[in-house]
Coordinates of C-alpha atoms and ligand atoms in Angstrom, one line a residue:
X1 CA -51.2 8.6 -28.5
X2 CA -47.8 7.0 -29.1
X3 CA -46.9 10.0 -32.1
X4 CA -47.0 12.6 -29.5
X5 CA -44.6 10.3 -26.9
X6 CA -42.2 10.2 -29.5
X7 CA -42.1 13.6 -30.3
X8 CA -42.0 14.3 -26.6
X9 CA -38.9 12.1 -25.9
X10 CA -37.4 13.6 -28.8
X11 CA -37.9 16.9 -27.2
X12 CA -36.7 16.0 -24.3
X13 CA -33.3 13.9 -25.7
X14 CA -32.8 17.4 -27.7
X15 CA -32.7 19.7 -24.2
X16 CA -30.7 17.1 -22.6
X17 CA -28.2 16.9 -25.6
X18 CA -27.5 20.7 -25.3
X19 CA -27.1 20.6 -21.7
X20 CA -24.5 18.1 -21.6
X21 CA -22.8 19.8 -24.7
X22 CA -22.8 22.9 -22.2
X23 CA -21.3 21.0 -19.1
X24 CA -18.8 18.0 -20.4
X25 CA -15.2 19.2 -20.1
X26 CA -11.5 17.4 -19.7
X27 CA -11.5 15.5 -17.1
X28 CA -14.4 15.5 -15.3
X29 CA -15.0 12.1 -14.3
X30 CA -17.3 10.0 -16.8
X31 CA -19.6 8.8 -13.7
X32 CA -20.4 12.1 -12.8
X33 CA -21.2 12.9 -16.5
X34 CA -23.4 10.2 -16.5
X35 CA -25.5 11.0 -13.3
X36 CA -26.1 14.6 -14.5
X37 CA -27.3 13.2 -18.1
X38 CA -29.5 10.7 -16.5
X39 CA -30.9 13.6 -13.5
X40 CA -31.5 15.8 -16.4
X41 CA -33.7 13.1 -18.2
X42 CA -36.0 12.7 -15.2
X43 CA -36.1 16.3 -14.4
X44 CA -37.8 16.9 -18.0
X45 CA -40.1 14.0 -17.3
X46 CA -38.9 11.4 -19.3
X47 CA -37.0 8.2 -18.8
X48 CA -33.2 6.9 -19.6
X49 CA -34.2 4.4 -22.4
X50 CA -30.5 3.5 -21.8
X51 CA -27.6 3.6 -19.8
X52 CA -25.8 6.8 -21.1
X53 CA -22.6 5.6 -23.3
X54 CA -19.8 7.8 -22.8
X55 CA -16.9 5.8 -24.9
X56 CA -13.5 7.0 -25.3
X57 CA -11.3 6.7 -28.6
X58 CA -11.0 3.3 -29.9
X59 CA -14.0 2.4 -27.8
X60 CA -16.9 2.8 -30.6
X61 CA -19.6 2.2 -28.0
X62 CA -21.4 0.4 -25.3
X63 CA -19.0 1.9 -22.4
X64 CA -21.2 3.2 -19.3
X65 CA -19.4 4.3 -16.4
X66 CA -19.5 1.6 -13.1
X67 CA -20.5 2.6 -9.9
X68 CA -17.0 3.3 -8.8
X69 CA -15.6 4.4 -12.2
X70 CA -12.6 7.1 -12.2
X71 CA -12.2 7.1 -15.6
X72 CA -12.1 11.1 -16.6
X73 CA -13.2 12.4 -19.8
X74 CA -10.4 13.0 -22.4
X75 CA -9.4 12.4 -26.4
X76 CA -12.2 11.8 -28.8
X77 CA -15.4 11.1 -26.4
X78 CA -18.8 9.9 -27.8
X79 CA -22.3 10.9 -26.1
X80 CA -25.0 8.3 -26.6
X81 CA -28.2 8.8 -24.6
X82 CA -31.6 7.8 -24.8
X83 CA -35.1 9.0 -23.7
X84 CA -38.4 7.2 -23.3
X85 CA -42.2 8.2 -22.5
X86 CA -43.8 4.9 -22.0
X87 CA -41.2 2.6 -23.9
X88 CA -41.0 5.2 -27.2
X89 CA -37.8 6.1 -27.9
X90 CA -35.7 9.2 -29.0
X91 CA -31.7 7.7 -29.5
X92 CA -29.1 10.5 -30.1
X93 CA -25.4 10.8 -30.1
X94 CA -22.8 13.6 -30.5
X95 CA -19.0 13.5 -30.1
X96 CA -16.6 16.1 -28.7
X97 CA -12.6 16.8 -29.2
X98 CA -11.1 17.1 -25.5
X99 CA -7.6 17.1 -26.8
X100 CA -7.8 20.1 -29.3
X101 CA -6.8 18.0 -32.1
X102 CA -7.9 19.0 -35.6
X103 CA -7.7 15.5 -36.7
X104 CA -10.3 14.5 -34.2
X105 CA -12.9 17.5 -35.3
X106 CA -12.4 16.1 -38.8
X107 CA -13.4 12.9 -37.8
X108 CA -16.3 14.3 -35.8
X109 CA -17.2 16.2 -38.7
X110 CA -17.6 13.4 -41.0
X111 CA -19.7 11.4 -38.6
X112 CA -22.1 14.6 -38.4
X113 CA -22.0 15.3 -42.2
X114 CA -22.8 11.8 -42.8
X115 CA -25.6 11.6 -40.7
X116 CA -27.0 15.2 -42.2
X117 CA -26.9 13.8 -45.7
X118 CA -28.6 10.5 -44.8
X119 CA -31.1 12.6 -43.3
X120 CA -31.5 14.9 -46.3
X121 CA -31.8 12.1 -48.4
X122 CA -34.6 10.2 -45.9
X123 CA -36.6 13.3 -46.3
X124 CA -36.2 14.3 -49.9
X125 CA -37.5 11.0 -51.5
X126 CA -38.2 7.3 -51.2
X127 CA -34.9 5.6 -50.3
X128 CA -33.5 1.9 -50.1
X129 CA -31.6 0.9 -47.2
X130 CA -28.5 0.3 -49.7
X131 CA -28.8 3.7 -50.9
X132 CA -28.6 5.4 -47.3
X133 CA -25.2 3.4 -46.7
X134 CA -24.2 4.5 -49.5
X135 CA -24.6 8.3 -48.9
X136 CA -23.0 7.8 -45.3
X137 CA -20.1 5.5 -46.6
X138 CA -19.5 8.1 -49.7
X139 CA -19.7 11.2 -47.1
X140 CA -17.1 9.5 -44.9
X141 CA -14.6 8.2 -47.4
X142 CA -14.7 11.7 -48.9
X143 CA -13.2 13.1 -45.7
X144 CA -10.7 10.3 -45.6
X145 CA -12.1 8.4 -43.2
X146 CA -13.6 4.5 -43.1
X147 CA -17.2 3.9 -42.0
X148 CA -17.5 1.3 -39.4
X149 CA -19.5 -1.6 -41.1
X150 CA -20.2 -3.8 -38.4
X151 CA -22.1 -0.9 -36.4
X152 CA -25.7 0.5 -37.9
X153 CA -29.0 2.2 -37.6
X154 CA -32.1 0.0 -36.6
X155 CA -35.7 0.6 -36.2
X156 CA -37.6 1.1 -33.2
X157 CA -40.6 0.0 -31.3
X158 CA -42.0 0.4 -27.8
X159 CA -39.7 -1.0 -25.4
X160 CA -37.5 -2.3 -28.6
X161 CA -34.7 -0.4 -29.2
X162 CA -33.4 -2.8 -31.7
X163 CA -36.6 -3.8 -33.6
X164 CA -35.2 -5.4 -36.1
X165 CA -34.8 -3.5 -39.7
X166 CA -31.0 -2.4 -40.0
X167 CA -29.9 0.7 -41.3
X168 CA -26.4 0.4 -42.8
X169 CA -23.6 2.9 -42.7
X170 CA -22.1 1.2 -45.9
X171 CA -23.3 0.7 -49.4
X172 CA -24.5 -2.9 -48.9
X173 CA -26.8 -2.6 -52.2
X174 CA -30.3 -3.4 -49.7
X175 CA -33.1 -2.9 -52.2
X176 CA -35.4 -3.1 -49.5
X177 CA -37.3 0.6 -49.2
X178 CA -37.4 2.6 -45.9
X179 CA -41.2 2.9 -44.9
X180 CA -43.4 4.4 -42.2
X181 CA -41.6 3.7 -38.5
X182 CA -39.2 5.4 -36.2
X183 CA -35.3 4.8 -36.6
X184 CA -32.2 5.8 -35.3
X185 CA -29.3 6.9 -38.2
X186 CA -25.9 6.2 -36.9
X187 CA -22.7 7.0 -38.8
X188 CA -19.6 5.9 -37.1
X189 CA -16.4 7.4 -38.6
X190 CA -13.1 6.0 -38.1
X191 CA -9.1 6.7 -39.1
X192 CA -9.1 2.8 -38.3
X193 CA -9.8 -0.2 -40.8
X194 CA -13.7 0.5 -40.0
X195 CA -14.5 -2.8 -37.7
X196 CA -15.5 -3.3 -34.4
X197 CA -14.6 -6.2 -32.3
X198 CA -16.0 -7.7 -28.7
X199 CA -14.3 -6.0 -25.8
X200 CA -14.7 -6.2 -21.9
X201 CA -18.2 -6.8 -20.5
X202 CA -19.8 -3.3 -20.2
X203 CA -21.8 -3.7 -17.2
X204 CA -24.9 -2.9 -19.3
X205 CA -27.4 -5.4 -19.6
X206 CA -30.7 -6.8 -21.3
X207 CA -33.6 -9.1 -20.5
X208 CA -33.7 -11.8 -23.0
X209 CA -35.6 -14.9 -21.6
X210 CA -37.7 -13.5 -18.5
X211 CA -38.1 -17.3 -16.8
X212 CA -37.9 -18.0 -13.3
X213 CA -35.1 -18.0 -10.9
X214 CA -34.6 -19.7 -7.4
X215 CA -32.2 -17.1 -5.8
X216 CA -34.5 -14.9 -4.0
X217 CA -32.1 -12.1 -4.7
X218 CA -32.3 -12.6 -8.1
X219 CA -35.9 -13.0 -8.2
X220 CA -36.2 -9.8 -6.1
X221 CA -33.7 -7.8 -8.8
X222 CA -35.6 -9.5 -11.6
X223 CA -39.1 -8.2 -10.6
X224 CA -37.8 -4.7 -10.2
X225 CA -35.8 -4.4 -13.8
X226 CA -39.0 -6.0 -15.4
X227 CA -40.9 -3.3 -13.6
X228 CA -39.0 -0.4 -14.2
X229 CA -36.8 -1.3 -17.8
X230 CA -38.9 -3.9 -19.6
X231 CA -37.3 -5.0 -22.4
X232 CA -34.7 -1.9 -22.6
X233 CA -30.9 -1.8 -21.3
X234 CA -29.9 -1.0 -17.9
X235 CA -26.9 -0.8 -16.2
X236 CA -25.0 -2.8 -12.9
X237 CA -24.7 1.2 -11.7
X238 CA -28.1 1.7 -11.7
X239 CA -29.1 -1.5 -9.9
X240 CA -26.5 -1.3 -7.3
X241 CA -27.3 2.6 -6.3
X242 CA -30.9 0.7 -5.5
X243 CA -30.0 -2.2 -3.8
X244 CA -26.4 -2.1 -3.0
X245 CA -23.6 -4.6 -3.8
X246 CA -25.7 -7.7 -3.5
X247 CA -27.1 -6.2 -7.4
X248 CA -23.8 -7.6 -8.7
X249 CA -24.1 -11.1 -7.5
X250 CA -28.1 -11.3 -8.6
X251 CA -26.8 -10.1 -12.0
X252 CA -24.0 -12.5 -12.4
X253 CA -26.8 -15.1 -11.6
X254 CA -29.3 -14.0 -14.2
X255 CA -26.6 -13.8 -16.7
X256 CA -25.0 -17.3 -15.9
X257 CA -29.1 -18.6 -16.2
X258 CA -29.4 -17.1 -19.7
X259 CA -32.2 -14.3 -18.2
X260 CA -29.7 -11.5 -18.8
X261 CA -27.6 -10.6 -21.7
X262 CA -24.7 -8.7 -21.0
X263 CA -23.3 -6.5 -23.8
X264 CA -19.7 -6.1 -24.6
X265 CA -17.7 -2.6 -24.9
X266 CA -17.7 -2.7 -28.9
X267 CA -13.7 -1.8 -29.9
X268 CA -12.4 -0.6 -33.2
X269 CA -10.2 -3.6 -34.1
X270 CA -7.1 -1.3 -34.9
X271 CA -7.6 0.7 -31.9
X272 CA -8.0 3.7 -33.9
X273 CA -10.2 6.6 -32.8
X274 CA -14.2 6.8 -33.4
X275 CA -16.5 9.5 -33.7
X276 CA -20.4 8.7 -33.7
X277 CA -23.2 11.4 -34.5
X278 CA -27.1 10.0 -34.3
X279 CA -30.5 11.3 -34.7
X280 CA -34.0 9.5 -34.5
X281 CA -36.5 9.8 -37.3
X282 CA -39.9 9.5 -37.4
X283 CA -41.7 8.8 -40.4
X284 CA -45.3 8.5 -41.1
X285 CA -47.4 8.7 -44.4
X286 CA -47.7 12.4 -44.3
X287 CA -44.2 13.7 -42.9
X288 CA -40.8 13.0 -41.5
X289 CA -39.6 14.0 -38.4
X290 CA -36.0 14.1 -36.7
X291 CA -37.4 14.3 -33.4
X292 CA -33.9 14.7 -31.5
X293 CA -32.7 17.9 -32.7
Ligands
MN301 MN1 -27.8 5.5 -29.4
MN302 MN1 -28.9 3.6 -32.1

């Protein structure tokens, strides 16, 4: 049953998050962190719903290590991980301070407090998307920081990470009521002006138009992606592990043919630090369960 799969994915995500908190240290390779997280997900019986995002400082989201990445963990690191069971996703994130900075710790606290207040509001009463955004914005601003206005939470469906409903991180005055469904709530706090812009290509891709391609390598790799990830995001690193560096050529071909979309890294426009907290909540007519904590 789908509800059991949603709960199970959440349980695995919770365990992996605790595991990640226990081993992440300054100067560890991001590549090693991602591999440990992703293999733990499999060991616990889940699958990665998307490549582990390990975004440092002003990179708000969409940094996943390349296959030969030499970046070491430092600064304010955001760990955003996803687990799925048959396409039912738990999406969760936390941030760590790796430079003993009071400011980082306060920024992280602001994102976590905003997440908690948003979830408390959802659990307490019927609420609107605008009210959730207002709570997030007020909590972060009360700590002296800004929410990121163009990043938001989202509804999820089977094999669909961003299923159409947006949960704002600011007061948009949106009167739409939050109804039954599966949602990720994800406040971002920053010492900057509170907006992200596109950065360099991330190596994170998703199928957007599953049409024919003439190139034999591209065809082979596309059929593997369809089988293995469906419409969920995946990364170059995973494909290089499976196919070697010819995967790079195939990805390039598939992207230029409009079959794949490659996500850009998302960078805070004033190049200031960003913290994130995220949990997944399941709302049914008789209960509201945070699946990932
Ligand atoms: Mn996430
Ligand atoms: Mn999310």
